[in-house]
Amino acid sequence: MTQPEQMLDQDTPGLDPGNRAFDAYTAAMDAGQTPLLGHLVLYSIFDGRVTRDDLERWFRELALDLAFVPPELRPVDAFEKVTGPDGIRVSYALDDPAAGQPRGRRRRSATSRQATLMVRHVRRDKDQIVRHIVREVRDEEKTTLSYDSRLGECVFHRDSSPASDPGAGSLQVAPDNTAIKNLPETEQAVVRMMLAEVTDVYKRHCTFLTGDKLRSLIRRYVEDLDGTKVRPTGGVYFVPRRWGDTLAAMRTLVSRFGKGSHLIRIPIPDQAEMREMVIAAFTTKAKDELDQLAREIAAARRDGADDKTIQKLHRRFTELQRSTAAHSELLSTSLDDTDSSLQLVNMQLASLLTQATDTEETDE
């Protein structure tokens, strides 16, 4: 959760999504009792039990754009998520005389050792992906690392039958009982619990959309509504007033995600101070995107670019041009700095197109 979201959740009870006073304020603004510039949008999303079918049904019910519904979940992606570099790992202390003491009273022990159970990649081919459960022990006194390289095996067996969907397959988790029995009994239990967790989390990821996927979905949707970050680090977006009904539907959608999930849309009155904030945020965003686009066009001219690359660059330029025009109209002002940058990038793009045309004629 971002800092502004925490402030809204904890420090400002009047802005809690369920607060009646705030809902009344939002309703009054949406009803046109005060001129509306747009909304500040903040959201916080947690893991829950949302299936793709649930999501598609809710999108249809709320008249949201189905293009943002993610593709079908694939077992191979669930396997990669659970056993990849950011997947499941367990760390615990060994021979720590300070274990069990309050954290503030512990002293760093020269003989303290730390064990970490992790999943490491071994092999990948057309039939399967093989990964091992590895135990790493860090000994601070001896300044060494030691390893048990195979306490168990996680194998994803690809389904290569003609009728199978892309990414289909099944998980096999097999403990190496001989290697595990060489560990102290307390550690044996930890290893077996980790192996069970791999299976459980894999099944969950095959069935339910993760919080990360849902956050990505909402972020992409907000940005597609001409959402502009008003903080460089993100987490707070300005969305023009014409998308008010869509934001209301998205608020309902997010409330159906994991417990505690919510989307807050704060109506922004059409006042000079608010316009200045939005103009500054959009100008910064547009400049960054145009600078990046200019660098990519320069690289394309230098290295030579195929038609597909040039078309992508042109689409991005056209979208920035459209967004600038829309914000200029909303804000009733000319975004001079952005317009100037657009002209420069347009000249670069025209030069790239001319270069590509000349190259084609030379080849002929």
Short mmCIF file of C-alpha atoms in Angstrom, two decimals:
data_model
loop_
_atom_site.label_atom_id
_atom_site.label_comp_id
_atom_site.label_asym_id
_atom_site.label_seq_id
_atom_site.Cartn_x
_atom_site.Cartn_y
_atom_site.Cartn_z
CA MET A 1 0.00 0.00 0.00
CA THR A 2 1.37 3.42 -0.90
CA GLN A 3 1.82 6.18 1.67
CA PRO A 4 -1.14 8.24 0.39
CA GLU A 5 -3.36 5.14 0.58
CA GLN A 6 -2.21 4.55 4.16
CA MET A 7 -3.06 8.15 5.00
CA LEU A 8 -6.53 7.74 3.56
CA ASP A 9 -7.04 4.43 5.31
CA GLN A 10 -5.63 5.37 8.72
CA ASP A 11 -5.15 9.09 9.20
CA THR A 12 -8.23 10.48 7.49
CA PRO A 13 -11.33 8.54 8.57
CA GLY A 14 -13.58 10.92 6.62
CA LEU A 15 -12.12 9.57 3.39
CA ASP A 16 -12.68 5.92 4.18
CA PRO A 17 -14.47 4.26 1.23
CA GLY A 18 -17.39 3.28 3.43
CA ASN A 19 -17.80 6.65 5.11
CA ARG A 20 -21.22 8.16 4.44
CA ALA A 21 -20.04 11.77 4.54
CA PHE A 22 -17.44 11.10 1.89
CA ASP A 23 -19.93 9.21 -0.26
CA ALA A 24 -22.33 12.16 0.03
CA TYR A 25 -19.57 14.54 -1.04
CA THR A 26 -18.72 12.35 -4.02
CA ALA A 27 -22.37 12.09 -5.02
CA ALA A 28 -22.83 15.86 -4.80
CA MET A 29 -19.80 16.50 -6.98
CA ASP A 30 -20.85 13.87 -9.51
CA ALA A 31 -24.35 15.36 -9.62
CA GLY A 32 -22.89 18.61 -10.92
CA GLN A 33 -23.57 20.75 -7.86
CA THR A 34 -19.96 21.94 -8.17
CA PRO A 35 -18.00 22.21 -11.46
CA LEU A 36 -15.88 19.08 -11.72
CA LEU A 37 -12.40 18.88 -13.27
CA GLY A 38 -11.93 15.15 -12.70
CA HIS A 39 -11.01 12.66 -9.98
CA LEU A 40 -7.96 11.70 -7.98
CA VAL A 41 -7.84 7.92 -8.00
CA LEU A 42 -6.15 5.75 -5.38
CA TYR A 43 -6.49 2.00 -4.99
CA SER A 44 -5.31 -0.78 -2.72
CA ILE A 45 -5.73 -4.40 -3.77
CA PHE A 46 -5.10 -7.60 -1.81
CA ASP A 47 -5.04 -11.28 -2.72
CA GLY A 48 -8.41 -12.96 -2.67
CA ARG A 49 -10.31 -15.75 -4.39
CA VAL A 50 -11.08 -14.14 -7.73
CA THR A 51 -11.20 -16.45 -10.74
CA ARG A 52 -10.94 -15.28 -14.33
CA ASP A 53 -14.57 -16.34 -14.88
CA ASP A 54 -15.59 -14.16 -11.93
CA LEU A 55 -13.71 -11.24 -13.42
CA GLU A 56 -15.23 -11.62 -16.87
CA ARG A 57 -18.73 -11.88 -15.42
CA TRP A 58 -18.23 -8.74 -13.31
CA PHE A 59 -16.81 -6.83 -16.30
CA ARG A 60 -19.92 -7.65 -18.32
CA GLU A 61 -22.23 -6.78 -15.44
CA LEU A 62 -20.53 -3.40 -14.89
CA ALA A 63 -20.16 -2.63 -18.61
CA LEU A 64 -16.38 -2.43 -18.37
CA ASP A 65 -14.02 -3.01 -21.30
CA LEU A 66 -13.41 -6.76 -21.66
CA ALA A 67 -10.10 -6.06 -23.38
CA PHE A 68 -8.59 -5.57 -19.91
CA VAL A 69 -9.60 -9.02 -18.66
CA PRO A 70 -6.34 -11.01 -18.46
CA PRO A 71 -5.92 -14.20 -20.51
CA GLU A 72 -6.70 -17.63 -19.13
CA LEU A 73 -4.47 -18.75 -16.28
CA ARG A 74 -1.77 -21.19 -17.39
CA PRO A 75 -0.36 -23.90 -15.12
CA VAL A 76 3.17 -23.27 -16.42
CA ASP A 77 2.93 -19.62 -15.29
CA ALA A 78 1.78 -20.75 -11.85
CA PHE A 79 4.79 -23.08 -11.65
CA GLU A 80 7.19 -20.29 -12.68
CA LYS A 81 5.67 -17.94 -10.11
CA VAL A 82 5.87 -20.39 -7.22
CA THR A 83 9.31 -21.84 -7.97
CA GLY A 84 10.99 -18.83 -9.60
CA PRO A 85 13.48 -16.36 -8.08
CA ASP A 86 10.70 -14.50 -6.26
CA GLY A 87 8.85 -17.65 -5.28
CA ILE A 88 8.65 -19.59 -2.03
CA ARG A 89 11.62 -19.62 0.32
CA VAL A 90 11.94 -20.24 4.07
CA SER A 91 14.67 -18.92 6.39
CA TYR A 92 15.28 -19.90 10.00
CA ALA A 93 18.04 -19.71 12.63
CA LEU A 94 20.24 -22.68 13.64
CA ASP A 95 22.04 -23.03 16.99
CA ASP A 96 20.99 -19.53 18.02
CA PRO A 97 21.32 -19.11 21.80
CA ALA A 98 19.33 -15.89 21.60
CA ALA A 99 16.35 -17.55 19.91
CA GLY A 100 13.14 -16.95 21.80
CA GLN A 101 14.31 -13.71 23.40
CA PRO A 102 12.56 -10.45 22.59
CA ARG A 103 14.05 -8.91 19.46
CA GLY A 104 15.22 -5.80 21.29
CA ARG A 105 17.27 -7.87 23.78
CA ARG A 106 19.02 -10.14 21.30
CA ARG A 107 22.71 -9.85 20.79
CA ARG A 108 24.40 -10.84 17.59
CA SER A 109 25.83 -14.31 18.17
CA ALA A 110 29.22 -15.14 16.65
CA THR A 111 28.16 -18.80 16.44
CA SER A 112 24.75 -18.07 14.92
CA ARG A 113 23.96 -19.94 11.71
CA GLN A 114 21.15 -19.21 9.28
CA ALA A 115 19.47 -21.79 7.06
CA THR A 116 17.45 -20.94 3.95
CA LEU A 117 15.33 -23.33 1.94
CA MET A 118 14.93 -22.23 -1.67
CA VAL A 119 14.03 -23.58 -5.11
CA ARG A 120 16.76 -23.66 -7.74
CA HIS A 121 16.44 -24.30 -11.47
CA VAL A 122 18.06 -27.47 -12.85
CA ARG A 123 16.77 -28.27 -16.34
CA ARG A 124 14.19 -27.22 -18.92
CA ASP A 125 13.22 -29.08 -22.11
CA LYS A 126 10.17 -29.69 -24.28
CA ASP A 127 8.76 -32.24 -21.83
CA GLN A 128 9.43 -30.83 -18.37
CA ILE A 129 10.94 -28.18 -16.10
CA VAL A 130 12.98 -29.52 -13.20
CA ARG A 131 13.86 -27.62 -10.02
CA HIS A 132 15.36 -28.74 -6.72
CA ILE A 133 14.79 -27.74 -3.11
CA VAL A 134 18.16 -26.52 -1.84
CA ARG A 135 19.21 -25.87 1.76
CA GLU A 136 21.80 -23.15 2.21
CA VAL A 137 23.51 -22.68 5.59
CA ARG A 138 25.37 -19.47 6.30
CA ASP A 139 27.93 -19.77 9.13
CA GLU A 140 29.00 -16.31 10.27
CA GLU A 141 31.77 -17.54 12.58
CA LYS A 142 33.49 -19.53 9.84
CA THR A 143 32.41 -17.13 7.09
CA THR A 144 31.23 -20.04 4.95
CA LEU A 145 28.27 -21.25 2.98
CA SER A 146 27.30 -24.91 2.74
CA TYR A 147 24.59 -26.59 0.71
CA ASP A 148 22.32 -29.61 0.60
CA SER A 149 21.56 -29.47 -3.11
CA ARG A 150 18.55 -31.79 -3.37
CA LEU A 151 16.13 -32.18 -0.49
CA GLY A 152 13.28 -32.53 -2.94
CA GLU A 153 12.28 -32.06 -6.53
CA CYS A 154 9.63 -29.87 -8.16
CA VAL A 155 8.86 -30.97 -11.71
CA PHE A 156 6.42 -29.41 -14.15
CA HIS A 157 5.34 -32.00 -16.73
CA ARG A 158 4.19 -30.29 -19.93
CA ASP A 159 0.98 -31.53 -21.54
CA SER A 160 1.91 -31.96 -25.19
CA SER A 161 -1.31 -33.64 -26.32
CA PRO A 162 -2.89 -32.10 -29.44
CA ALA A 163 -6.00 -30.97 -27.55
CA SER A 164 -4.11 -29.29 -24.69
CA ASP A 165 -4.12 -25.52 -24.13
CA PRO A 166 -0.87 -23.53 -24.29
CA GLY A 167 1.03 -23.79 -21.02
CA ALA A 168 -0.93 -26.82 -19.82
CA GLY A 169 0.69 -29.39 -17.59
CA SER A 170 0.90 -30.72 -14.06
CA LEU A 171 3.09 -30.33 -10.98
CA GLN A 172 4.93 -33.16 -9.24
CA VAL A 173 6.56 -32.49 -5.87
CA ALA A 174 8.75 -35.34 -4.60
CA PRO A 175 10.71 -35.21 -1.33
CA ASP A 176 14.14 -36.90 -1.17
CA ASN A 177 13.43 -38.80 2.03
CA THR A 178 17.00 -40.03 2.45
CA ALA A 179 18.44 -36.52 2.29
CA ILE A 180 15.74 -35.10 4.54
CA LYS A 181 16.32 -37.75 7.23
CA ASN A 182 19.92 -36.59 7.53
CA LEU A 183 18.64 -33.31 8.95
CA PRO A 184 17.59 -32.69 12.58
CA GLU A 185 13.94 -33.58 13.19
CA THR A 186 12.90 -29.95 13.63
CA GLU A 187 14.31 -29.12 10.21
CA GLN A 188 12.73 -32.18 8.60
CA ALA A 189 9.33 -30.77 9.53
CA VAL A 190 10.22 -27.39 8.02
CA VAL A 191 11.27 -28.97 4.72
CA ARG A 192 8.09 -31.02 4.46
CA MET A 193 5.98 -27.97 5.28
CA MET A 194 7.71 -26.05 2.49
CA LEU A 195 7.07 -28.84 -0.02
CA ALA A 196 3.40 -28.84 0.95
CA GLU A 197 3.29 -25.06 0.58
CA VAL A 198 4.67 -25.29 -2.97
CA THR A 199 1.79 -27.60 -3.90
CA ASP A 200 -0.87 -25.47 -2.17
CA VAL A 201 0.30 -22.16 -3.62
CA TYR A 202 0.64 -23.67 -7.10
CA LYS A 203 -2.97 -24.88 -6.98
CA ARG A 204 -4.13 -21.46 -5.80
CA HIS A 205 -2.29 -19.69 -8.63
CA CYS A 206 -3.84 -22.12 -11.15
CA THR A 207 -7.31 -21.15 -9.93
CA PHE A 208 -7.26 -17.57 -8.64
CA LEU A 209 -5.79 -14.34 -9.96
CA THR A 210 -3.01 -12.99 -7.75
CA GLY A 211 -3.12 -9.54 -6.21
CA ASP A 212 -0.25 -8.56 -8.52
CA LYS A 213 -2.29 -9.45 -11.61
CA LEU A 214 -5.32 -7.53 -10.34
CA ARG A 215 -3.21 -4.49 -9.45
CA SER A 216 -1.67 -4.55 -12.91
CA LEU A 217 -5.13 -4.77 -14.48
CA ILE A 218 -6.44 -1.75 -12.55
CA ARG A 219 -3.28 0.29 -13.20
CA ARG A 220 -3.49 -0.35 -16.96
CA TYR A 221 -7.19 0.50 -16.99
CA VAL A 222 -6.67 3.76 -15.07
CA GLU A 223 -3.81 4.78 -17.36
CA ASP A 224 -5.97 4.01 -20.40
CA LEU A 225 -8.54 6.50 -19.05
CA ASP A 226 -5.94 9.22 -19.63
CA GLY A 227 -4.85 8.69 -16.03
CA THR A 228 -1.91 10.92 -15.10
CA LYS A 229 0.33 10.27 -12.11
CA VAL A 230 0.30 13.27 -9.78
CA ARG A 231 3.16 11.77 -7.77
CA PRO A 232 6.42 10.73 -9.49
CA THR A 233 6.39 7.39 -7.66
CA GLY A 234 2.80 6.68 -8.71
CA GLY A 235 -0.03 5.49 -6.51
CA VAL A 236 -2.17 8.59 -7.13
CA TYR A 237 -3.68 9.38 -10.53
CA PHE A 238 -5.74 12.21 -11.99
CA VAL A 239 -8.51 11.01 -14.36
CA PRO A 240 -10.58 13.49 -16.43
CA ARG A 241 -14.24 13.98 -15.54
CA ARG A 242 -15.61 12.23 -18.63
CA TRP A 243 -14.59 8.87 -17.12
CA GLY A 244 -16.61 9.35 -13.93
CA ASP A 245 -19.09 6.54 -14.67
CA THR A 246 -16.29 4.13 -15.54
CA LEU A 247 -14.48 4.92 -12.28
CA ALA A 248 -17.71 4.29 -10.36
CA ALA A 249 -17.96 0.86 -11.98
CA MET A 250 -14.29 0.15 -11.24
CA ARG A 251 -14.88 1.09 -7.60
CA THR A 252 -17.58 -1.58 -7.41
CA LEU A 253 -15.32 -4.06 -9.18
CA VAL A 254 -12.37 -3.57 -6.82
CA SER A 255 -14.62 -3.93 -3.77
CA ARG A 256 -15.21 -7.55 -4.87
CA PHE A 257 -11.50 -8.41 -4.78
CA GLY A 258 -9.64 -9.63 -1.67
CA LYS A 259 -10.69 -8.38 1.76
CA GLY A 260 -9.67 -4.76 2.27
CA SER A 261 -9.41 -3.98 -1.45
CA HIS A 262 -10.83 -0.63 -2.49
CA LEU A 263 -10.62 2.08 -5.12
CA ILE A 264 -11.12 5.66 -3.99
CA ARG A 265 -12.12 8.38 -6.46
CA ILE A 266 -11.87 11.85 -5.00
CA PRO A 267 -13.75 14.51 -7.00
CA ILE A 268 -11.54 17.49 -7.84
CA PRO A 269 -13.31 20.84 -8.27
CA ASP A 270 -12.54 22.92 -11.33
CA GLN A 271 -10.36 25.52 -9.63
CA ALA A 272 -7.14 27.26 -10.62
CA GLU A 273 -5.01 25.45 -8.01
CA MET A 274 -6.29 22.06 -9.14
CA ARG A 275 -5.64 22.93 -12.80
CA GLU A 276 -2.06 23.90 -11.98
CA MET A 277 -1.50 20.56 -10.26
CA VAL A 278 -2.85 18.59 -13.23
CA ILE A 279 -0.98 20.69 -15.80
CA ALA A 280 2.32 20.17 -13.95
CA ALA A 281 1.70 16.41 -13.61
CA PHE A 282 0.71 15.91 -17.24
CA THR A 283 3.56 18.07 -18.57
CA THR A 284 6.09 16.05 -16.56
CA LYS A 285 4.62 12.75 -17.73
CA ALA A 286 4.44 13.83 -21.38
CA LYS A 287 7.99 15.18 -21.35
CA ASP A 288 9.36 11.92 -19.94
CA GLU A 289 7.48 9.85 -22.51
CA LEU A 290 8.49 12.11 -25.39
CA ASP A 291 12.13 12.10 -24.31
CA GLN A 292 12.06 8.30 -24.24
CA LEU A 293 10.34 8.18 -27.62
CA ALA A 294 12.92 10.58 -29.09
CA ARG A 295 15.77 8.34 -27.88
CA GLU A 296 14.15 5.27 -29.40
CA ILE A 297 13.57 7.05 -32.73
CA ALA A 298 17.21 8.16 -32.77
CA ALA A 299 18.31 4.57 -32.11
CA ALA A 300 16.00 3.32 -34.86
CA ARG A 301 17.51 5.80 -37.33
CA ARG A 302 21.03 4.79 -36.32
CA ASP A 303 20.53 1.03 -36.37
CA GLY A 304 17.91 0.75 -39.06
CA ALA A 305 14.37 -0.25 -38.10
CA ASP A 306 11.87 -2.60 -39.69
CA ASP A 307 8.31 -1.57 -40.54
CA LYS A 308 6.87 -3.12 -37.37
CA THR A 309 9.15 -1.07 -35.12
CA ILE A 310 8.39 2.14 -37.02
CA GLN A 311 4.65 1.48 -36.76
CA LYS A 312 4.91 1.00 -32.99
CA LEU A 313 6.82 4.26 -32.63
CA HIS A 314 4.24 6.05 -34.75
CA ARG A 315 1.35 4.66 -32.68
CA ARG A 316 2.98 5.84 -29.46
CA PHE A 317 3.50 9.32 -30.92
CA THR A 318 -0.11 9.48 -32.12
CA GLU A 319 -1.38 8.45 -28.68
CA LEU A 320 0.72 11.15 -26.97
CA GLN A 321 -0.58 13.68 -29.48
CA ARG A 322 -4.18 12.65 -28.80
CA SER A 323 -3.70 12.72 -25.03
CA THR A 324 -2.13 16.19 -25.17
CA ALA A 325 -5.05 17.53 -27.21
CA ALA A 326 -7.56 15.98 -24.78
CA HIS A 327 -5.86 17.49 -21.74
CA SER A 328 -5.52 20.88 -23.44
CA GLU A 329 -9.25 20.87 -24.09
CA LEU A 330 -10.08 19.75 -20.55
CA LEU A 331 -7.79 22.32 -18.95
CA SER A 332 -8.74 25.09 -21.40
CA THR A 333 -5.09 25.93 -21.88
CA SER A 334 -2.26 25.40 -24.31
CA LEU A 335 0.41 22.96 -23.14
CA ASP A 336 3.18 24.88 -24.89
CA ASP A 337 6.15 22.88 -23.63
CA THR A 338 4.52 19.60 -24.57
CA ASP A 339 3.44 20.93 -27.98
CA SER A 340 7.02 22.01 -28.70
CA SER A 341 8.36 18.59 -27.75
CA LEU A 342 5.72 16.96 -29.93
CA GLN A 343 6.86 19.01 -32.90
CA LEU A 344 10.50 17.97 -32.39
CA VAL A 345 9.60 14.28 -32.08
CA ASN A 346 7.32 14.57 -35.10
CA MET A 347 10.26 15.89 -37.14
CA GLN A 348 12.40 12.95 -35.96
CA LEU A 349 9.65 10.50 -36.85
CA ALA A 350 9.18 12.05 -40.29
CA SER A 351 12.93 11.76 -40.90
CA LEU A 352 12.84 8.10 -39.84
CA LEU A 353 9.95 7.39 -42.23
CA THR A 354 11.80 9.14 -45.06
CA GLN A 355 14.94 7.13 -44.31
CA ALA A 356 12.94 3.89 -44.35
CA THR A 357 11.37 4.82 -47.68
CA ASP A 358 14.74 5.68 -49.23
CA THR A 359 16.16 2.37 -48.04
CA GLU A 360 13.30 0.44 -49.65
CA GLU A 361 13.80 2.26 -52.98
CA THR A 362 17.56 1.57 -52.86
CA ASP A 363 16.93 -2.13 -52.21
CA GLU A 364 14.66 -2.28 -55.23
#
